[in-house]
CSV table of C-alpha atoms and ligand atoms in Angstrom, one decimal:
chain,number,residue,atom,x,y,z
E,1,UNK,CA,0.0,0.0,0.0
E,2,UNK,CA,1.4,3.4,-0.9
E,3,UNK,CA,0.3,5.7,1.2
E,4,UNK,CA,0.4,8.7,-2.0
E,5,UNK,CA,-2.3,6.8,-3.4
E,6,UNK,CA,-4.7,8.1,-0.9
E,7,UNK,CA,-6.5,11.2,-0.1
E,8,UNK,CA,-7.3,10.3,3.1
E,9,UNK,CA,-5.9,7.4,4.2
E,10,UNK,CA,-7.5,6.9,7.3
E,11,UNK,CA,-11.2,6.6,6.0
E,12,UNK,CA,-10.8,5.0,3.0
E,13,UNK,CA,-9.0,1.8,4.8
E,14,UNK,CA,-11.9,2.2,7.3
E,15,UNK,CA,-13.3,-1.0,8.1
E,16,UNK,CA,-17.3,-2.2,7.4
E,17,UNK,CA,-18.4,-1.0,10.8
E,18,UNK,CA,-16.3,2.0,11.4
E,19,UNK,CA,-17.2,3.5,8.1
E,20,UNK,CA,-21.0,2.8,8.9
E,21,UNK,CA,-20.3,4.5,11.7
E,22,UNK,CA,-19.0,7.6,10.0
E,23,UNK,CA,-21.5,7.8,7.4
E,24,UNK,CA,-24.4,7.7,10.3
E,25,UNK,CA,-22.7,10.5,11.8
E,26,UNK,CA,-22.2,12.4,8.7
E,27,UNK,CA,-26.2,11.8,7.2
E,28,UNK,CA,-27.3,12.9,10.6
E,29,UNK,CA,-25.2,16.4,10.7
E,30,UNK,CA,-27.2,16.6,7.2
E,31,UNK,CA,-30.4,15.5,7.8
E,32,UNK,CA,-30.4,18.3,11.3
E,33,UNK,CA,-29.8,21.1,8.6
E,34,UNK,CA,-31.7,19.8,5.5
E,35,UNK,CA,-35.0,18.6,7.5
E,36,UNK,CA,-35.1,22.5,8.7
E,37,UNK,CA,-33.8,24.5,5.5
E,38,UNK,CA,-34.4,22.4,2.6
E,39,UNK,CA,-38.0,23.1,1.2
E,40,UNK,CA,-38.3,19.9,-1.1
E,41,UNK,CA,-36.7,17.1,1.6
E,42,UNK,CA,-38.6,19.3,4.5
E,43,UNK,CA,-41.7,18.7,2.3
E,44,UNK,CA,-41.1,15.1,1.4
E,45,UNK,CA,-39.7,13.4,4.5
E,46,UNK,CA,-41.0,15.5,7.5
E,47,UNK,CA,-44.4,13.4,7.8
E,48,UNK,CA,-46.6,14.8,10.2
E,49,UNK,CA,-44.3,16.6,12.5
E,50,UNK,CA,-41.9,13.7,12.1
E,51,UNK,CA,-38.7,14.1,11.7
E,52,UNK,CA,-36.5,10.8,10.5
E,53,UNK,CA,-33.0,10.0,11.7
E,54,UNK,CA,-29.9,8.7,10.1
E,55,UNK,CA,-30.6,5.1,11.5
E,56,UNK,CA,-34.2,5.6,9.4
E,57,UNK,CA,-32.3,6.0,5.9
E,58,UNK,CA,-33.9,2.6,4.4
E,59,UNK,CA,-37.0,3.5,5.7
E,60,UNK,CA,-37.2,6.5,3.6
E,61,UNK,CA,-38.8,7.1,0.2
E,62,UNK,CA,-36.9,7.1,-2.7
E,63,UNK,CA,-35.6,10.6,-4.9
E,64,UNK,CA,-36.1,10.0,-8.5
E,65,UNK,CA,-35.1,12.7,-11.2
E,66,UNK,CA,-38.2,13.1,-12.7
E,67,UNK,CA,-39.2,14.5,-8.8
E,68,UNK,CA,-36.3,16.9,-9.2
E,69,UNK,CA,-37.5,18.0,-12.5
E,70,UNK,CA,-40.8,18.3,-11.5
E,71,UNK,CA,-39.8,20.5,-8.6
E,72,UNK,CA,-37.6,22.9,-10.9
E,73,UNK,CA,-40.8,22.8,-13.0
E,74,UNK,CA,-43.0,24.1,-10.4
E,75,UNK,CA,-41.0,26.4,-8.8
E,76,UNK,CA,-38.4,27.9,-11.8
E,77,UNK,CA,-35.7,28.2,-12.5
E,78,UNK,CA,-34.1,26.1,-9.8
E,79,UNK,CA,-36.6,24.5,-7.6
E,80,UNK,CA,-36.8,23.9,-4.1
E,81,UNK,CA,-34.3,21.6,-3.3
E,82,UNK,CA,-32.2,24.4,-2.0
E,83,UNK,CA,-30.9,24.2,1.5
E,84,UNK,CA,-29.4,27.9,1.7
E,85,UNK,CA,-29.9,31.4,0.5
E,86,UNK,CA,-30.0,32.2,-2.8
E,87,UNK,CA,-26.5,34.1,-2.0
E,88,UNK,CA,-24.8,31.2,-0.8
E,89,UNK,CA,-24.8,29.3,-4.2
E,90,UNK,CA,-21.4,29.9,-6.1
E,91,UNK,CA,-22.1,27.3,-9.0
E,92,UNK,CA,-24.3,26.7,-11.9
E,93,UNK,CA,-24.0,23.8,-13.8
E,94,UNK,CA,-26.6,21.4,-15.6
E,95,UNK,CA,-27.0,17.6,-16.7
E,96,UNK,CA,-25.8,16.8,-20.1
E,97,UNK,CA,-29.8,16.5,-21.0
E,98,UNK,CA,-28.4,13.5,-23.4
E,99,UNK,CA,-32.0,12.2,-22.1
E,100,UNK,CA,-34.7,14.9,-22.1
E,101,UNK,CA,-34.8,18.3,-20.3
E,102,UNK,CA,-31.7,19.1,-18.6
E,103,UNK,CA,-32.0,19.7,-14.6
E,104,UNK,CA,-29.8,22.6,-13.2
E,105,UNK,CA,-27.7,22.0,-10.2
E,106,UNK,CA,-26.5,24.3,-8.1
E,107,UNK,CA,-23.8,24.4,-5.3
E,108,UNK,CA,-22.2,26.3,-2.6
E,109,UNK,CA,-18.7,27.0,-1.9
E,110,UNK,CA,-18.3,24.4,0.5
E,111,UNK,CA,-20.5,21.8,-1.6
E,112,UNK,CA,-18.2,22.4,-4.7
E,113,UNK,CA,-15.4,22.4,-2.1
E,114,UNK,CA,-16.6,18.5,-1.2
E,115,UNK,CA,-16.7,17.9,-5.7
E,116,UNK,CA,-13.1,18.8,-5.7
E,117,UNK,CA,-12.1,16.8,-2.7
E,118,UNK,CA,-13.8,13.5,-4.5
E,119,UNK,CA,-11.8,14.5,-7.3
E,120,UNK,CA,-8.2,14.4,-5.1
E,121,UNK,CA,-9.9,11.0,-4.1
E,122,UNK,CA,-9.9,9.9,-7.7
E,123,UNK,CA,-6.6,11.0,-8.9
E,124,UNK,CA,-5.0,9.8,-6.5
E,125,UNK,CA,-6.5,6.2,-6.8
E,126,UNK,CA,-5.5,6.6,-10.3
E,127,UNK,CA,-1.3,7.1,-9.5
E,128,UNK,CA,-1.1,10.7,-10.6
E,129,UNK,CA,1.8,12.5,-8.5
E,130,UNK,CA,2.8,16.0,-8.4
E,131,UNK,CA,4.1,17.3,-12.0
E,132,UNK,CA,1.9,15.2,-13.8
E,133,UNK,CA,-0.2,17.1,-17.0
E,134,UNK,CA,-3.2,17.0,-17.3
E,135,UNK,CA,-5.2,17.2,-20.2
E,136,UNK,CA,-9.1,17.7,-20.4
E,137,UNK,CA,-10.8,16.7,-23.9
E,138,UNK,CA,-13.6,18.4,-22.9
E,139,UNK,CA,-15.8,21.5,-24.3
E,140,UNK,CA,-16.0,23.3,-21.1
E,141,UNK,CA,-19.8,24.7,-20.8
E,142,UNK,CA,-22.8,24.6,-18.6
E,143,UNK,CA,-22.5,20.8,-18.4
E,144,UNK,CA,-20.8,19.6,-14.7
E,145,UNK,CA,-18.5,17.2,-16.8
E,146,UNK,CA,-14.9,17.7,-15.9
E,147,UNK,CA,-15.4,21.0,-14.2
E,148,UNK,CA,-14.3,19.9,-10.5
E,149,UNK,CA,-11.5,17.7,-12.3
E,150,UNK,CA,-10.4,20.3,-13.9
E,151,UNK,CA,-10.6,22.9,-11.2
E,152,UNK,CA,-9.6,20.9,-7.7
E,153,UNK,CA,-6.0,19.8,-10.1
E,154,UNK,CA,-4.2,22.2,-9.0
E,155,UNK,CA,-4.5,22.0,-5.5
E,156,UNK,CA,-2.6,18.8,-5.9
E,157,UNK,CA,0.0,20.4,-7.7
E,158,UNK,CA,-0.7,18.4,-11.1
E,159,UNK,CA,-0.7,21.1,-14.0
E,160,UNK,CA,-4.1,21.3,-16.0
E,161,UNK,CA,-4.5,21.9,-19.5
E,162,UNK,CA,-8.2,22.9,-20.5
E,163,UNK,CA,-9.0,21.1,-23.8
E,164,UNK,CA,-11.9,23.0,-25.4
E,165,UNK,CA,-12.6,25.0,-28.4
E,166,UNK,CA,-9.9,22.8,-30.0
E,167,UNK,CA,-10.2,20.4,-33.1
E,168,UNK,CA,-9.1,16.9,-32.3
E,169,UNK,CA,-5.7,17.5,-34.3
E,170,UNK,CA,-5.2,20.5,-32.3
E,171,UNK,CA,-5.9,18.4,-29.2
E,172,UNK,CA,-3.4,15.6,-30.2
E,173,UNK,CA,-0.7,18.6,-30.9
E,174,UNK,CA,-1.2,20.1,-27.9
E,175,UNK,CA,-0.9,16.5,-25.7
E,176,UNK,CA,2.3,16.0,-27.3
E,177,UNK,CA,3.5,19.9,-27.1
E,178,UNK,CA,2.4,20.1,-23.6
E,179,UNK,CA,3.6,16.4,-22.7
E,180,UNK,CA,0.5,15.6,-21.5
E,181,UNK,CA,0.9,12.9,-19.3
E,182,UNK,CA,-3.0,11.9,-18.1
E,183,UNK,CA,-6.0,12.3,-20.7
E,184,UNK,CA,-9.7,12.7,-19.3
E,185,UNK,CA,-12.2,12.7,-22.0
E,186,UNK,CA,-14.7,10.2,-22.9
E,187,UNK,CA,-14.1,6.4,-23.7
E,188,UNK,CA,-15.6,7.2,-27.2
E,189,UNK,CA,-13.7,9.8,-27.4
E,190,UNK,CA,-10.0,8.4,-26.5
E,191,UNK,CA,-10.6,5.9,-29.1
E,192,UNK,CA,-11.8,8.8,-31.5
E,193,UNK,CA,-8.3,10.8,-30.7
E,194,UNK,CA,-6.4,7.3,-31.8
E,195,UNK,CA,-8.6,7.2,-35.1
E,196,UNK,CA,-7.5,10.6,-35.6
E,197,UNK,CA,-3.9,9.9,-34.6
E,198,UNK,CA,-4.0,6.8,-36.7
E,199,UNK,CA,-5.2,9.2,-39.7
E,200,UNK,CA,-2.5,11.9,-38.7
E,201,UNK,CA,0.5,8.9,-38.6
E,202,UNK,CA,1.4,9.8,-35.1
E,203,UNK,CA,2.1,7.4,-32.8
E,204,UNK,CA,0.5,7.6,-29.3
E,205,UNK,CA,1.8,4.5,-27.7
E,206,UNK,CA,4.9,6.5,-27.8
E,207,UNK,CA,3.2,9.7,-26.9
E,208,UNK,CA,3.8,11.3,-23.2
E,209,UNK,CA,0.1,10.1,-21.9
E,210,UNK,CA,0.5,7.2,-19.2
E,211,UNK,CA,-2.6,7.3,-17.7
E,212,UNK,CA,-6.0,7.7,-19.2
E,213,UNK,CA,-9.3,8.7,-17.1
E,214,UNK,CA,-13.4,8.2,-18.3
E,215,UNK,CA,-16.5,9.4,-17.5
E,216,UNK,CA,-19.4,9.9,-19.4
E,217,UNK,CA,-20.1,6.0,-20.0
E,218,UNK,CA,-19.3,2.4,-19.3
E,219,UNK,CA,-16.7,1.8,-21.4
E,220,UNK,CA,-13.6,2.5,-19.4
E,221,UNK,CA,-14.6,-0.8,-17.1
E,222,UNK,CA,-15.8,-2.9,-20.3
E,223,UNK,CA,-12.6,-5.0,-20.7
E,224,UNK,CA,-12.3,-4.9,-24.6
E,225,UNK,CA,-13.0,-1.5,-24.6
E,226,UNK,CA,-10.2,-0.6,-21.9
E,227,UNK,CA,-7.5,-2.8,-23.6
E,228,UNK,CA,-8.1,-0.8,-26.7
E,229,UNK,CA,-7.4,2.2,-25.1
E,230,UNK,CA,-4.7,1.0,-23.4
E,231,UNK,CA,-3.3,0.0,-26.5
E,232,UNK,CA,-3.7,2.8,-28.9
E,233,UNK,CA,-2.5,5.2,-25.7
E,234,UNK,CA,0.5,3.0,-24.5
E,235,UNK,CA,-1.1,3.7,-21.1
E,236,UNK,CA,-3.2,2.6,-18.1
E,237,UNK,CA,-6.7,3.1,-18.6
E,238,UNK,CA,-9.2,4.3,-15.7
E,239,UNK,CA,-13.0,4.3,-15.3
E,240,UNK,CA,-14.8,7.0,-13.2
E,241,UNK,CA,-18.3,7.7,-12.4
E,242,UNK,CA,-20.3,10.7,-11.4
E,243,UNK,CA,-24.0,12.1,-12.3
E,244,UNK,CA,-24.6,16.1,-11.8
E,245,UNK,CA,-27.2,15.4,-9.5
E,246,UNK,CA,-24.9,13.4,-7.1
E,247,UNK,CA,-21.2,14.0,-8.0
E,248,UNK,CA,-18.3,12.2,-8.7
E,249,UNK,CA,-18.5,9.2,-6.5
E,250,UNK,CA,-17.1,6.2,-8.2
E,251,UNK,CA,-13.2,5.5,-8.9
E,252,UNK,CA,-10.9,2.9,-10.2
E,253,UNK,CA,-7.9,2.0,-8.0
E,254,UNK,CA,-4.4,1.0,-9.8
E,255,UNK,CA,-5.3,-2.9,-8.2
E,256,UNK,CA,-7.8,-2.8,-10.8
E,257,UNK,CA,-9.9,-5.6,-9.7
E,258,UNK,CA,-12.6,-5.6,-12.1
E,259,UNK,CA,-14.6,-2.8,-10.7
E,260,UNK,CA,-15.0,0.7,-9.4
E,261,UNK,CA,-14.6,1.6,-5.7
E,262,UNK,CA,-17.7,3.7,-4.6
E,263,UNK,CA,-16.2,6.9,-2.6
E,264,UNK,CA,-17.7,5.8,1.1
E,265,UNK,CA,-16.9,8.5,2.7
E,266,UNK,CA,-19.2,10.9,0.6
E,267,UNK,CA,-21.6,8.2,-0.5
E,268,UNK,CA,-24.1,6.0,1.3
E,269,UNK,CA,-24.5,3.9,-1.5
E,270,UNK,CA,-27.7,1.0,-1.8
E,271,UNK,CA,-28.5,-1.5,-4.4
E,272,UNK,CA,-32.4,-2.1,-5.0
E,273,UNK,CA,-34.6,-4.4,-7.2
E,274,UNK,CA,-35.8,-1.7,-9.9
E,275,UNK,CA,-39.3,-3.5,-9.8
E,276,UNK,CA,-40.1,-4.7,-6.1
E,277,UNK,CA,-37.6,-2.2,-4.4
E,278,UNK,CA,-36.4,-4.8,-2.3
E,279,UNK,CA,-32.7,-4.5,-1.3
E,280,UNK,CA,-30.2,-6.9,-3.3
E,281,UNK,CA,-27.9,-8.7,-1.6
E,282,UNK,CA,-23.6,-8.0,-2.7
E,283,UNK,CA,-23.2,-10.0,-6.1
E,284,UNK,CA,-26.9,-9.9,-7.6
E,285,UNK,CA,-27.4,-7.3,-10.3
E,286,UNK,CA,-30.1,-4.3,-9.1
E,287,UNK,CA,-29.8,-0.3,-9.6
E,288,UNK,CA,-27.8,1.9,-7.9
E,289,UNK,CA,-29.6,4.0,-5.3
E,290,UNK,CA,-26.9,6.9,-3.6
E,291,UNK,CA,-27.1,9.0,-0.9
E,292,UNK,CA,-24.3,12.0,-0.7
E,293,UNK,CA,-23.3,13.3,2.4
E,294,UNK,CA,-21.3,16.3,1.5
E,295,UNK,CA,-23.3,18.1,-0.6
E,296,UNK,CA,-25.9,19.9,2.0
E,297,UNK,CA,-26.5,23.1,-0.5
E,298,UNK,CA,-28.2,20.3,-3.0
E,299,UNK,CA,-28.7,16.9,-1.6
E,300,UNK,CA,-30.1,13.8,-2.8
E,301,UNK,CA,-31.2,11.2,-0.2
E,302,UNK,CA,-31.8,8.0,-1.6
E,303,UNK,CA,-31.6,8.7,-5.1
E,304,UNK,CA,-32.3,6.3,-7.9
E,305,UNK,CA,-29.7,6.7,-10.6
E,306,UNK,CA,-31.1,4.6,-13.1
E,307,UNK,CA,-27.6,2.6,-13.3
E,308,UNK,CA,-27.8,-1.1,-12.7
E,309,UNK,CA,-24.4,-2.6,-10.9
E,310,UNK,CA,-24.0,-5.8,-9.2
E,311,UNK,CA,-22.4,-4.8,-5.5
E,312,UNK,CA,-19.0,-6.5,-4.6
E,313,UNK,CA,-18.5,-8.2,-1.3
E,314,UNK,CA,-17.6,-6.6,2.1
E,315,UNK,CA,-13.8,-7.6,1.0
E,316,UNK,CA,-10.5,-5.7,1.5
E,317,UNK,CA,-9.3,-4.9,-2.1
E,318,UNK,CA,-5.8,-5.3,-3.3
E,319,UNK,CA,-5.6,-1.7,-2.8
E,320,UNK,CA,-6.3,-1.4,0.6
E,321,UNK,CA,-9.5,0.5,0.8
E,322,UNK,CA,-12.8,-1.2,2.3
E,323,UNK,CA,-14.8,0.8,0.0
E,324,UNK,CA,-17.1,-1.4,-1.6
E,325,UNK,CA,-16.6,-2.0,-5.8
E,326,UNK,CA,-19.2,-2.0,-8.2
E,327,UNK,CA,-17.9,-4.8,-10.3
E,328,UNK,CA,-17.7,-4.3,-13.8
E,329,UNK,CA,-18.9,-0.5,-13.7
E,330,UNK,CA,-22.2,0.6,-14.5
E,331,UNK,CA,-23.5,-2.4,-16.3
E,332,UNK,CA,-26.4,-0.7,-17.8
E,333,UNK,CA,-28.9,1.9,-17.3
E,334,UNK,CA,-32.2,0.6,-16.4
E,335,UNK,CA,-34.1,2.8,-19.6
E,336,UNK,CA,-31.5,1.1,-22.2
E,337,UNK,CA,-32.9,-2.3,-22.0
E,338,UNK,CA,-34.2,-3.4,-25.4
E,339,UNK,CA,-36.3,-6.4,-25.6
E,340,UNK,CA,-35.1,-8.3,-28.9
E,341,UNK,CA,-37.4,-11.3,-29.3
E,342,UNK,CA,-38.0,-12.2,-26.1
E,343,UNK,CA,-34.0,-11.7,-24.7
E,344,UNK,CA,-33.1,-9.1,-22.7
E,345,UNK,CA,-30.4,-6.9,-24.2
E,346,UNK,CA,-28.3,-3.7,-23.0
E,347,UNK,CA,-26.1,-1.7,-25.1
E,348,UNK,CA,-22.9,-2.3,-23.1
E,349,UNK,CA,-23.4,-5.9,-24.0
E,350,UNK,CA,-23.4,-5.5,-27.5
E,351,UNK,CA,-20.1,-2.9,-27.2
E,352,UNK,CA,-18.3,-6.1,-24.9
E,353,UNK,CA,-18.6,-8.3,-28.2
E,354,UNK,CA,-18.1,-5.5,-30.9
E,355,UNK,CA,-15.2,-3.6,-29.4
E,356,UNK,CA,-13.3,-7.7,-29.5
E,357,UNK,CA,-13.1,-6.7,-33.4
E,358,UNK,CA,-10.0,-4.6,-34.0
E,359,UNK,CA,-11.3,-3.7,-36.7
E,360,UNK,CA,-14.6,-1.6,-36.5
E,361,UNK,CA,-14.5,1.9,-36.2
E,362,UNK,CA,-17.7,2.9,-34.7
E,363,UNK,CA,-21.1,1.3,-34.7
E,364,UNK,CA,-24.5,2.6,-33.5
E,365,UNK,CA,-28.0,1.1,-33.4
E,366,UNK,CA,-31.5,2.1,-33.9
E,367,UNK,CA,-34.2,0.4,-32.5
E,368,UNK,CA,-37.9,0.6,-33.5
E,369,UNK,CA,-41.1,-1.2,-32.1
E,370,UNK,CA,-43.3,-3.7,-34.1
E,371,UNK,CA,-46.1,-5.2,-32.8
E,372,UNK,CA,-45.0,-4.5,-28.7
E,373,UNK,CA,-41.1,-6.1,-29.7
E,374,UNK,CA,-38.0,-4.4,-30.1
E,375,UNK,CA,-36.2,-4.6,-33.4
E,376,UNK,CA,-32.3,-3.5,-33.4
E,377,UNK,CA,-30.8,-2.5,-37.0
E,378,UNK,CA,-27.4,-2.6,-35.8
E,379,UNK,CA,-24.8,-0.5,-38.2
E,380,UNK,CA,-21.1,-1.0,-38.2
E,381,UNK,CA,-18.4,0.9,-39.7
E,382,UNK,CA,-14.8,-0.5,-40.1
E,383,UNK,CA,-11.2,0.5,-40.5
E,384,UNK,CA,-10.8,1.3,-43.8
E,385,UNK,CA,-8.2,-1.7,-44.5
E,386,UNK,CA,-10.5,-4.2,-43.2
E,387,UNK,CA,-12.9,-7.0,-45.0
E,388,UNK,CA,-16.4,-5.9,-45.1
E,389,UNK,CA,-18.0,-9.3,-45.4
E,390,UNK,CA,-15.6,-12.0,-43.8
E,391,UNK,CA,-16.3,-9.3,-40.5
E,392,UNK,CA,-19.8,-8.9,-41.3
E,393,UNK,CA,-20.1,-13.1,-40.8
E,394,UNK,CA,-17.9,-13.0,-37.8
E,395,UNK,CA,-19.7,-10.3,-36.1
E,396,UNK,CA,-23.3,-11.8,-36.7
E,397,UNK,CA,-21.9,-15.6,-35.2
E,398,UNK,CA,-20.5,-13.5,-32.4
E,399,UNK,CA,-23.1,-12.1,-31.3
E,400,UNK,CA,-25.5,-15.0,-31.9
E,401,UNK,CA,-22.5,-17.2,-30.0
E,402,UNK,CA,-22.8,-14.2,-26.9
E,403,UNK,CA,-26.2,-12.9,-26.8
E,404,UNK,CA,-28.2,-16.0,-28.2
E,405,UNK,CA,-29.7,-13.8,-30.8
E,406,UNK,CA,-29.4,-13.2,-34.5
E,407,UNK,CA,-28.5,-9.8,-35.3
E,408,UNK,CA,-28.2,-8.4,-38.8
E,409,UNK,CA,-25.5,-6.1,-38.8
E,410,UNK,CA,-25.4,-3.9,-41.7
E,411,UNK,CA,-21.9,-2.4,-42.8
E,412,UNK,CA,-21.4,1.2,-44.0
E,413,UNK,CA,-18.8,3.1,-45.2
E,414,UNK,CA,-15.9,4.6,-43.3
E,415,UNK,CA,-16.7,8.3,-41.8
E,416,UNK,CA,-19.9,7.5,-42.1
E,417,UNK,CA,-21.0,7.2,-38.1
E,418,UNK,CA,-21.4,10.2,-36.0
E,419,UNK,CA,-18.4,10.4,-33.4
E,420,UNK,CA,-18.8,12.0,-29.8
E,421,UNK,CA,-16.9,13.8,-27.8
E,422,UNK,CA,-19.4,14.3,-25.1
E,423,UNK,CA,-21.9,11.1,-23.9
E,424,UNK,CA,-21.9,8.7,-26.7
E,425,UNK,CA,-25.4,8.2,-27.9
E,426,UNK,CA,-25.1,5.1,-30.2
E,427,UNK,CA,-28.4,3.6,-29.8
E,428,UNK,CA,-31.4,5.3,-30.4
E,429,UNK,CA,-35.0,4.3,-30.6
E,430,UNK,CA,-37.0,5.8,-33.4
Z,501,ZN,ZN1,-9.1,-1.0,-4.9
């Protein structure tokens, strides 16, 4: 264990009770201010007169997004869920609205202090050190993205480099000016940036990046996905997860075993049957439900994120830390299932069998209803050296070997599939 690869050391080696113990100390210093200040939590958990405790957290309702919208809805532009003065907010930021309206966050000096201490959490996890460079692929705008990676950097004494407003050549120019030596960006996009590169004949794997860090979508912790990276980068690829309505609360240590450490110390973290809302037990599959404790301007208690994960064990990673993993990422989000007849099929699992192929380039589905069933027309677009119709048979038994389905996959022409830089949106339903 080396001690530089924590932020805090103490808590994050914590063991199961301990950091129960700290999180029911830390939810109930919240609850005493946000039960009193906070108009939409005061209105939808004080029943009565009652006021609920820290030790009554799985006895509370649910907070789902479309409540949040809802509330910003009725009472414009930034709802209710406010726990201070108008005065006291410092930050504006939004949700990437990939998926409908999006819902404005805002947060206070000290909440956005808490964003950039996660961040310190997640670097260091990740093996950066003082002097590395660090280089955001990112369009900085109203979306939260990378804004508390970017900004809470410094404070480690790592040197940031803000990436937008720059064409993807002038991006890979600037990595290698600069001597970049950690890229944030997207999944999509890293493998974009090697397309490019590949286009541009420079050679990344020789390039000055080591360490590569995702948000945005699963496929830093899909394990074809991260070996490509890793291999077009010559470096060590890292999955991250965070939502603008809760933060950035999930990070990949450098034991890498297979899934992401939830941040404990700033996350109460639950993992419920979507339909019953039962509790699942560590190692069955159910959506992610997160409480944040350091975020008192804008909470969220008991929030459904819509993510389904499948909860580790109560084990002691390689790493050190007690923080439980969720093993394999974000496996899915609940709204992405498709239903193709009669099998049950998420996006992520098509991208684990498609991204085995070297050879394709991009690939994006479009899914349409037919008598109550999903159809998928699945496109794929290859490198342009590669053989349309020996992959086109090899993809199709692939998939039909994996998923148990027979997929059509249609090729198309090189260039001819929208890239992303922000949240990939490869499937669509028409
Ligand atoms: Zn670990």
């Amino acid at each position: 264990m080396n001690h530089n690869d924590f932020f805090d050391a103490g808590k994050e080696t914590l063991g199961r009770a301990g950091l129960e113990s700290y999180q029911q100390t830390r939810l109930q210093e919240m609850l005493n201010v946000v039960l009193r200040e906070n108009p939409f939590y005061r209105k939808k958990l004080v029943v009565a007169g009652q006021t609920p405790t820290a030790g009554d957290l799985q006895e509370l309702p649910f907070t789902m997004k479309s409540e949040l919208l809802a509330d910003a809805a009725d009472h414009p532009p930034y709802g209710s869920n406010l726990t201070f003065s108008p005065e006291k907010y410092v930050r504006l930021h939004q949700t990437s609205g990939t998926k409908g309206r999006p819902l404005v966050v805002l947060d206070t000096a000290e909440s956005w202090s808490a964003w950039k201490r996660c961040w310190a959490v997640i670097y260091r996890a990740a093996g950066l050190v003082p002097g590395d460079r660090i280089y955001v692929a990112f369009s900085f705008g109203l979306f939260a993205g990378f804004w508390a990676a970017y900004e809470s950097a410094p404070d480690l004494g790592y040197r940031v480099i803000a990436g937008g407003g720059q064409s993807s050549v002038q991006r890979l120019h600037t990595i290698f000016e600069h001597e970049a030596t950690v890229l944030l960006c997207t999944p999509s996009y890293a493998l974009h940036l090697a397309e490019v590169a590949r286009e541009e004949r420079v050679n990344l794997a020789s390039g000055p990046v080591r360490i590569t860090l995702h948000a945005g979508e699963a496929g830093a912790s899909i394990p074809a996905t991260k070996s490509r990276i890793e291999e077009s980068w010559g470096a060590r690829c890292f999955d991250h997860i965070g939502a603008s309505e809760v933060g950035p609360y999930g990070f990949e240590c450098q034991a890498q075993p297979g899934g992401v450490h939830v941040n404990e110390m700033d996350y109460i973290c639950e993992v419920i049957d979507p339909d019953t809302l039962q509790l699942k037990a560590p190692g069955e599959v159910g959506e992610l439900v997160l409480t944040n404790l350091n975020r008192w301007g804008f909470p969220v208690i008991r929030y459904r994120t819509g993510d389904l994960v499948k909860l580790s064990e109560d084990e002691v990673c390689a790493c050190g830390r007690t923080f439980r993993l969720l093993m394999g990422g974000i496996q899915a989000r609940t709204d992405d299932m498709m239903t193709i007849r009669g099998v049950n099929v998420y996006p992520t699992a098509l991208e684990t069998v498609l991204r085995r192929f070297t050879e394709v380039a991009e690939f994006a589905g479009e899914v349409s209803k037919h008598s109550g069933m999903d159809e998928l027309k699945l496109k794929v677009e290859l490198e342009p050296a590669a053989e349309p119709l020996r992959l086109k048979a090899e993809i199709e038994n692939e998939l039909r070997q994996r998923l148990g389905l027979r997929i059509d996959v249609e090729m198309v022409l090189p260039g001819t599939l929208p890239r992303y830089e922000l949240k990939a949106r490869r499937f669509t339903r028409i």
